[in-house]
mmCIF file with all atom_site columns, C-alpha atoms in Angstrom:
data_model
loop_
_atom_site.group_PDB
_atom_site.id
_atom_site.type_symbol
_atom_site.label_atom_id
_atom_site.label_alt_id
_atom_site.label_comp_id
_atom_site.label_asym_id
_atom_site.label_entity_id
_atom_site.label_seq_id
_atom_site.pdbx_PDB_ins_code
_atom_site.Cartn_x
_atom_site.Cartn_y
_atom_site.Cartn_z
_atom_site.occupancy
_atom_site.B_iso_or_equiv
_atom_site.pdbx_formal_charge
_atom_site.auth_seq_id
_atom_site.auth_comp_id
_atom_site.auth_asym_id
_atom_site.auth_atom_id
_atom_site.pdbx_PDB_model_num
ATOM 1  C CA . MET A 1 1  ? -37.997 25.207  -25.298 1.00 66.00 ? 1  MET A CA 1
ATOM 2  C CA . LYS A 1 2  ? -36.170 23.008  -22.629 1.00 70.00 ? 2  LYS A CA 1
ATOM 3  C CA . ILE A 1 3  ? -36.692 19.317  -22.326 1.00 67.00 ? 3  ILE A CA 1
ATOM 4  C CA . TYR A 1 4  ? -35.962 17.767  -18.955 1.00 66.00 ? 4  TYR A CA 1
ATOM 5  C CA . ASN A 1 5  ? -35.497 13.966  -18.369 1.00 64.00 ? 5  ASN A CA 1
ATOM 6  C CA . TYR A 1 6  ? -37.974 13.637  -15.514 1.00 62.00 ? 6  TYR A CA 1
ATOM 7  C CA . GLY A 1 7  ? -38.613 10.176  -14.495 1.00 60.00 ? 7  GLY A CA 1
ATOM 8  C CA . VAL A 1 8  ? -36.330 8.551   -17.239 1.00 57.00 ? 8  VAL A CA 1
ATOM 9  C CA . ASN A 1 9  ? -33.638 6.227   -15.983 1.00 59.00 ? 9  ASN A CA 1
ATOM 10 C CA . LYS A 1 10 ? -30.254 6.712   -17.490 1.00 59.00 ? 10 LYS A CA 1
ATOM 11 C CA . VAL A 1 11 ? -29.653 2.970   -17.384 1.00 62.00 ? 11 VAL A CA 1
ATOM 12 C CA . ASN A 1 12 ? -30.562 0.889   -20.404 1.00 63.00 ? 12 ASN A CA 1
ATOM 13 C CA . PRO A 1 13 ? -33.134 -1.805  -19.293 1.00 61.00 ? 13 PRO A CA 1
ATOM 14 C CA . TYR A 1 14 ? -31.935 -4.096  -22.129 1.00 63.00 ? 14 TYR A CA 1
ATOM 15 C CA . GLN A 1 15 ? -28.403 -3.934  -20.925 1.00 65.00 ? 15 GLN A CA 1
ATOM 16 C CA . ASN A 1 16 ? -29.558 -4.831  -17.440 1.00 66.00 ? 16 ASN A CA 1
ATOM 17 C CA . GLN A 1 17 ? -31.254 -7.923  -18.810 1.00 69.00 ? 17 GLN A CA 1
ATOM 18 C CA . SER A 1 18 ? -28.179 -9.159  -20.677 1.00 71.00 ? 18 SER A CA 1
ATOM 19 C CA . VAL A 1 19 ? -26.054 -8.592  -17.471 1.00 69.00 ? 19 VAL A CA 1
ATOM 20 C CA . LYS A 1 20 ? -28.548 -10.741 -15.575 1.00 72.00 ? 20 LYS A CA 1
ATOM 21 C CA . THR A 1 21 ? -28.434 -13.644 -18.206 1.00 73.00 ? 21 THR A CA 1
ATOM 22 C CA . GLU A 1 22 ? -24.650 -13.539 -18.190 1.00 75.00 ? 22 GLU A CA 1
ATOM 23 C CA . GLN A 1 23 ? -24.632 -13.795 -14.425 1.00 73.00 ? 23 GLN A CA 1
ATOM 24 C CA . VAL A 1 24 ? -27.035 -16.808 -14.580 1.00 71.00 ? 24 VAL A CA 1
ATOM 25 C CA . LYS A 1 25 ? -24.640 -18.506 -17.134 1.00 70.00 ? 25 LYS A CA 1
ATOM 26 C CA . LYS A 1 26 ? -21.634 -17.916 -14.903 1.00 69.00 ? 26 LYS A CA 1
ATOM 27 C CA . SER A 1 27 ? -23.484 -19.196 -11.772 1.00 67.00 ? 27 SER A CA 1
ATOM 28 C CA . THR A 1 28 ? -24.456 -22.514 -13.329 1.00 64.00 ? 28 THR A CA 1
ATOM 29 C CA . PHE A 1 29 ? -22.270 -25.444 -12.279 1.00 61.00 ? 29 PHE A CA 1
ATOM 30 C CA . LYS A 1 30 ? -19.396 -26.499 -14.552 1.00 68.00 ? 30 LYS A CA 1
ATOM 31 C CA . VAL A 1 31 ? -19.819 -29.650 -16.309 1.00 71.00 ? 31 VAL A CA 1
ATOM 32 C CA . THR A 1 32 ? -16.728 -31.879 -16.711 1.00 78.00 ? 32 THR A CA 1
ATOM 33 C CA . ASP A 1 33 ? -16.299 -34.426 -19.421 1.00 83.00 ? 33 ASP A CA 1
ATOM 34 C CA . GLN A 1 34 ? -15.893 -38.088 -18.422 1.00 87.00 ? 34 GLN A CA 1
ATOM 35 C CA . LEU A 1 35 ? -14.633 -40.985 -20.278 1.00 86.00 ? 35 LEU A CA 1
ATOM 36 C CA . GLU A 1 36 ? -15.465 -44.639 -19.482 1.00 87.00 ? 36 GLU A CA 1
ATOM 37 C CA . ILE A 1 37 ? -13.821 -47.523 -21.378 1.00 83.00 ? 37 ILE A CA 1
ATOM 38 C CA . SER A 1 38 ? -15.921 -50.568 -21.743 1.00 84.00 ? 38 SER A CA 1
ATOM 39 C CA . SER A 1 39 ? -14.638 -54.097 -21.000 1.00 80.00 ? 39 SER A CA 1
ATOM 40 C CA . ALA A 1 40 ? -14.772 -54.954 -24.674 1.00 82.00 ? 40 ALA A CA 1
ATOM 41 C CA . ALA A 1 41 ? -12.595 -51.895 -25.341 1.00 81.00 ? 41 ALA A CA 1
ATOM 42 C CA . LYS A 1 42 ? -10.147 -52.923 -22.740 1.00 77.00 ? 42 LYS A CA 1
ATOM 43 C CA . ASP A 1 43 ? -10.027 -56.490 -24.314 1.00 76.00 ? 43 ASP A CA 1
ATOM 44 C CA . LEU A 1 44 ? -9.103  -54.889 -27.694 1.00 76.00 ? 44 LEU A CA 1
ATOM 45 C CA . GLN A 1 45 ? -6.266  -53.012 -26.069 1.00 76.00 ? 45 GLN A CA 1
ATOM 46 C CA . GLY A 1 46 ? -4.436  -56.451 -26.056 1.00 70.00 ? 46 GLY A CA 1
ATOM 47 C CA . ILE A 1 47 ? -4.003  -56.049 -29.725 1.00 65.00 ? 47 ILE A CA 1
ATOM 48 C CA . LYS A 1 48 ? -0.505  -54.704 -29.259 1.00 64.00 ? 48 LYS A CA 1
ATOM 49 C CA . SER A 1 49 ? 0.585   -57.947 -27.974 1.00 72.00 ? 49 SER A CA 1
ATOM 50 C CA . TYR A 1 50 ? -1.080  -59.746 -30.790 1.00 76.00 ? 50 TYR A CA 1
ATOM 51 C CA . ALA A 1 51 ? 0.823   -57.533 -33.308 1.00 78.00 ? 51 ALA A CA 1
ATOM 52 C CA . ASP A 1 52 ? 4.104   -58.493 -31.592 1.00 82.00 ? 52 ASP A CA 1
ATOM 53 C CA . GLU A 1 53 ? 3.220   -62.113 -31.616 1.00 86.00 ? 53 GLU A CA 1
ATOM 54 C CA . ARG A 1 54 ? 2.327   -61.713 -35.347 1.00 89.00 ? 54 ARG A CA 1
ATOM 55 C CA . ALA A 1 55 ? 5.486   -60.011 -36.175 1.00 91.00 ? 55 ALA A CA 1
ATOM 56 C CA . GLU A 1 56 ? 7.485   -62.853 -34.557 1.00 92.00 ? 56 GLU A CA 1
ATOM 57 C CA . ARG A 1 57 ? 5.571   -65.407 -36.505 1.00 93.00 ? 57 ARG A CA 1
ATOM 58 C CA . VAL A 1 58 ? 6.223   -63.633 -39.761 1.00 94.00 ? 58 VAL A CA 1
ATOM 59 C CA . GLN A 1 59 ? 9.890   -63.334 -38.930 1.00 95.00 ? 59 GLN A CA 1
ATOM 60 C CA . GLN A 1 60 ? 10.020  -67.069 -38.317 1.00 95.00 ? 60 GLN A CA 1
ATOM 61 C CA . LEU A 1 61 ? 8.271   -67.778 -41.629 1.00 94.00 ? 61 LEU A CA 1
ATOM 62 C CA . LYS A 1 62 ? 10.766  -65.578 -43.438 1.00 95.00 ? 62 LYS A CA 1
ATOM 63 C CA . GLU A 1 63 ? 13.650  -67.376 -41.923 1.00 95.00 ? 63 GLU A CA 1
ATOM 64 C CA . GLN A 1 64 ? 12.218  -70.817 -42.786 1.00 94.00 ? 64 GLN A CA 1
ATOM 65 C CA . ILE A 1 65 ? 11.518  -69.789 -46.308 1.00 93.00 ? 65 ILE A CA 1
ATOM 66 C CA . GLN A 1 66 ? 15.078  -68.413 -46.784 1.00 95.00 ? 66 GLN A CA 1
ATOM 67 C CA . THR A 1 67 ? 16.743  -71.470 -45.381 1.00 94.00 ? 67 THR A CA 1
ATOM 68 C CA . GLY A 1 68 ? 14.422  -73.806 -47.357 1.00 93.00 ? 68 GLY A CA 1
ATOM 69 C CA . ASN A 1 69 ? 12.872  -75.499 -44.380 1.00 93.00 ? 69 ASN A CA 1
ATOM 70 C CA . TYR A 1 70 ? 9.351   -74.210 -44.940 1.00 91.00 ? 70 TYR A CA 1
ATOM 71 C CA . GLN A 1 71 ? 6.880   -76.977 -45.628 1.00 91.00 ? 71 GLN A CA 1
ATOM 72 C CA . VAL A 1 72 ? 3.343   -76.347 -46.900 1.00 91.00 ? 72 VAL A CA 1
ATOM 73 C CA . ASP A 1 73 ? 0.720   -78.625 -45.480 1.00 93.00 ? 73 ASP A CA 1
ATOM 74 C CA . ALA A 1 74 ? -1.422  -79.262 -48.602 1.00 94.00 ? 74 ALA A CA 1
ATOM 75 C CA . LYS A 1 75 ? -4.478  -80.665 -46.692 1.00 96.00 ? 75 LYS A CA 1
ATOM 76 C CA . GLN A 1 76 ? -4.624  -77.654 -44.350 1.00 95.00 ? 76 GLN A CA 1
ATOM 77 C CA . LEU A 1 77 ? -4.198  -75.262 -47.319 1.00 95.00 ? 77 LEU A CA 1
ATOM 78 C CA . ALA A 1 78 ? -7.098  -76.916 -49.203 1.00 95.00 ? 78 ALA A CA 1
ATOM 79 C CA . SER A 1 79 ? -9.403  -76.850 -46.137 1.00 95.00 ? 79 SER A CA 1
ATOM 80 C CA . ASP A 1 80 ? -8.657  -73.181 -45.521 1.00 94.00 ? 80 ASP A CA 1
ATOM 81 C CA . ILE A 1 81 ? -9.410  -72.299 -49.183 1.00 95.00 ? 81 ILE A CA 1
ATOM 82 C CA . LEU A 1 82 ? -12.664 -74.078 -48.995 1.00 95.00 ? 82 LEU A CA 1
ATOM 83 C CA . LYS A 1 83 ? -13.609 -72.349 -45.758 1.00 94.00 ? 83 LYS A CA 1
ATOM 84 C CA . TYR A 1 84 ? -12.795 -69.012 -47.417 1.00 94.00 ? 84 TYR A CA 1
ATOM 85 C CA . TYR A 1 85 ? -14.891 -69.538 -50.459 1.00 94.00 ? 85 TYR A CA 1
ATOM 86 C CA . ARG A 1 86 ? -17.875 -71.151 -48.660 1.00 93.00 ? 86 ARG A CA 1
ATOM 87 C CA . LYS A 1 87 ? -18.410 -68.071 -46.513 1.00 82.00 ? 87 LYS A CA 1
#
C-alpha cells in the first residue's frame, strides 16, 4: 500500500502564524522612555548648596567652641525647645 500526500501542504500553518505575529511585533513603532523633572524636584536640587552652607556653619561653630567664644542664647534655646515639644 502506498500513501501519497495529495493536497497536503508541507508548510506548517502554526509556524506561519507565529512568523506573522513576530513580523507585527517588529513592525510596531519603537517606544522611547522620557524623563521629565518637575519644578519642585528642580528646586530640591539646590540641596547641595544648602549642604555646603550647613557644613560651613558647623565648621564655624566648632571653631567658636574650641576657642571658647561660643555663647548660648538661653531665651532662644528655651523657645526652640518649647516649639519642638508643642508640635
